[in-house]
Coordinates of C-alpha atoms and ligand atoms in Angstrom, one line a residue:
M1 CA -32.4 8.1 3.3
N2 CA -31.1 6.8 6.2
I3 CA -27.4 6.3 7.3
R4 CA -27.6 2.8 7.2
V5 CA -28.7 2.5 3.9
I6 CA -26.0 5.2 2.5
L7 CA -23.5 3.3 4.4
S8 CA -24.3 0.0 2.9
A9 CA -24.5 1.4 -0.5
L10 CA -20.8 3.0 0.0
V11 CA -19.5 -0.6 1.1
L12 CA -21.1 -2.0 -1.8
V13 CA -19.5 0.5 -4.2
M14 CA -16.1 0.2 -2.7
G15 CA -16.4 -3.6 -2.2
C16 CA -17.4 -3.7 -6.1
S17 CA -14.5 -1.6 -7.3
S18 CA -11.8 -3.4 -5.4
W19 CA -13.1 -6.7 -6.8
V20 CA -12.8 -4.8 -10.6
A21 CA -9.5 -3.5 -9.7
A22 CA -8.4 -7.0 -8.3
Q23 CA -9.7 -8.8 -11.5
A24 CA -8.8 -6.0 -14.0
L25 CA -4.9 -6.0 -13.1
R26 CA -2.6 -8.5 -11.6
G27 CA 0.5 -7.6 -10.0
N28 CA 3.9 -8.7 -11.2
P29 CA 6.1 -8.9 -8.2
Q30 CA 9.3 -8.5 -10.4
A31 CA 8.3 -5.5 -12.1
G32 CA 7.0 -4.4 -8.7
Q33 CA 10.5 -4.3 -7.1
A34 CA 11.9 -2.0 -9.6
V35 CA 9.1 0.3 -8.9
Y36 CA 9.8 0.0 -5.3
E37 CA 13.6 0.6 -5.6
K38 CA 12.7 3.5 -7.4
N39 CA 9.9 5.2 -5.4
C40 CA 9.8 3.4 -1.9
L41 CA 13.1 2.1 -0.9
R42 CA 14.4 5.5 0.3
C43 CA 12.0 5.6 3.0
H44 CA 10.7 2.0 3.6
G45 CA 14.1 0.4 3.2
D46 CA 15.5 -2.8 1.1
K47 CA 14.0 -5.0 3.9
L48 CA 10.7 -3.1 3.8
D49 CA 11.4 -2.4 7.6
G50 CA 11.1 1.4 7.6
N51 CA 14.5 2.0 7.7
G52 CA 15.3 3.6 4.4
P53 CA 18.1 6.0 4.3
E54 CA 15.9 9.1 4.4
G55 CA 13.3 7.5 6.8
Q56 CA 15.5 8.6 9.7
Y57 CA 14.9 12.2 9.1
L58 CA 11.2 12.1 9.0
I59 CA 9.1 13.2 12.0
V60 CA 6.3 10.6 11.1
R61 CA 8.8 7.3 10.7
P62 CA 8.1 5.2 7.4
A63 CA 5.8 2.1 8.2
N64 CA 7.5 -1.0 8.9
L65 CA 5.7 -3.0 6.4
Q66 CA 7.1 -6.2 7.9
A67 CA 5.3 -5.4 11.2
M68 CA 2.2 -7.2 12.3
A69 CA 0.1 -3.9 12.2
S70 CA 1.0 -4.0 8.2
R71 CA 0.8 -7.7 7.7
S72 CA -2.6 -8.0 9.2
K73 CA -3.8 -5.5 6.8
T74 CA -5.7 -6.6 3.6
D75 CA -4.2 -6.2 0.1
W76 CA -7.1 -3.4 -0.2
E77 CA -6.3 -1.3 2.7
L78 CA -2.6 -0.9 1.6
L79 CA -3.7 -0.4 -1.9
I80 CA -5.4 2.6 -0.6
T81 CA -2.6 4.0 1.2
I82 CA -0.4 3.6 -1.6
S83 CA -2.8 5.2 -4.1
H84 CA -4.2 8.0 -1.9
G85 CA -1.3 8.3 0.8
A86 CA -1.8 8.7 4.5
A87 CA -3.0 12.0 5.8
F88 CA -0.5 14.3 7.4
T89 CA 2.3 12.1 6.9
P90 CA 5.2 12.0 4.3
M91 CA 3.5 9.1 2.8
H92 CA 1.9 10.8 -0.2
G93 CA -0.5 9.4 -2.7
F94 CA 1.2 7.6 -5.6
R95 CA -2.1 7.9 -7.9
G96 CA -1.2 9.8 -10.9
K97 CA 2.5 9.3 -10.4
L98 CA 2.5 5.4 -11.1
T99 CA -0.1 3.7 -13.5
D100 CA -2.6 1.4 -12.3
Q101 CA -0.6 -1.3 -13.2
Q102 CA 2.5 -0.3 -11.6
V103 CA 0.6 0.2 -8.2
M104 CA -0.6 -3.4 -8.5
D105 CA 3.1 -4.5 -9.2
V106 CA 4.4 -2.6 -6.3
L107 CA 1.7 -4.0 -4.1
S108 CA 2.7 -7.7 -5.2
Y109 CA 6.1 -7.0 -4.5
V110 CA 5.1 -5.8 -1.0
R111 CA 2.9 -8.8 -0.3
M112 CA 5.6 -11.2 -1.6
M113 CA 8.5 -9.5 0.9
A114 CA 5.7 -9.2 3.5
P115 CA 3.1 -11.7 3.1
F116 CA -0.5 -11.2 4.6
D117 CA -1.0 -12.4 7.8
P118 CA -4.5 -12.5 9.3
L119 CA -3.3 -13.9 12.8
S120 CA -0.7 -11.4 13.7
Ligands
HEC201 C1 8.7 10.0 1.8 C2 8.9 9.1 2.6 C3 7.8 7.7 1.9 C4 8.1 7.3 0.6 C5 8.8 7.8 -0.6 C6 7.2 6.2 0.6 N1 6.3 6.0 1.7 FE1 5.0 4.5 2.3 N2 4.8 5.4 4.2 C7 5.7 6.7 4.6 C8 5.3 6.8 5.9 C9 5.9 7.9 6.9 C10 4.0 6.1 6.5 C11 3.4 5.8 7.6 C12 2.2 6.8 7.7 C13 1.5 6.6 8.9 O1 2.1 6.4 10.2 O2 0.5 6.6 9.0 C14 3.9 5.1 5.3 C15 3.0 4.1 5.1 C16 2.8 3.0 4.2 C17 1.9 2.0 3.9 C18 0.8 1.7 5.0 C19 1.4 0.8 5.9 C20 0.1 0.3 7.1 O3 0.4 -0.6 7.8 O4 -0.8 0.9 6.7 C21 2.0 1.5 3.0 C22 1.3 0.2 2.3 C23 3.3 2.2 2.1 N3 3.7 3.3 3.0 C24 3.7 1.9 1.0 C25 4.5 2.4 0.3 C26 5.3 2.3 -1.0 C27 4.4 1.0 -2.0 C28 5.8 3.2 -1.5 C29 6.3 3.6 -3.0 C30 5.4 3.6 -4.0 C31 6.0 4.2 -0.5 N4 5.0 3.8 0.4 C32 6.5 5.3 -0.5 C33 6.9 7.2 3.9 C34 6.9 7.1 2.8

């Protein structure tokens, strides 16, 4: 099998699973706010700007979720980071720690506070 076939199969599987995830669970931003305050605020801050109380002590600073770099990412990209973390950074994955519903809830809260902006 050549690499192109493998890559397209991978893209297809990833694409379908995101579609299934998006269809199966809808996030609730109110519930997401509570999840955020408990699990994310200490690093990302109450304004989602990366200035949480513990953020200043980290060598790799928390992402400013209000920045163009984050707002131009798709929900799927943010979902991957929230679930699996960002390698070699203090952002660990929340899969297993939060339920799938809580991950969708917190994602919808993030997107309510810092909406997707493809042009940024
Ligand atoms: C221990 C501190 C810490 C906690 C707690 C934390 N994060 Fe992060 N987060 C980070 C750091 C550091 C990065 C930046 C990683 C990098 O530079 O690649 C990050 C990156 C991210 C990104 C990627 C942004 C982008 O533009 O790609 C998202 C989304 C995110 N965090 C959401 C969350 C959510 C939601 C929670 C709570 C469920 C959370 N984080 C909890 C430290 C934290």
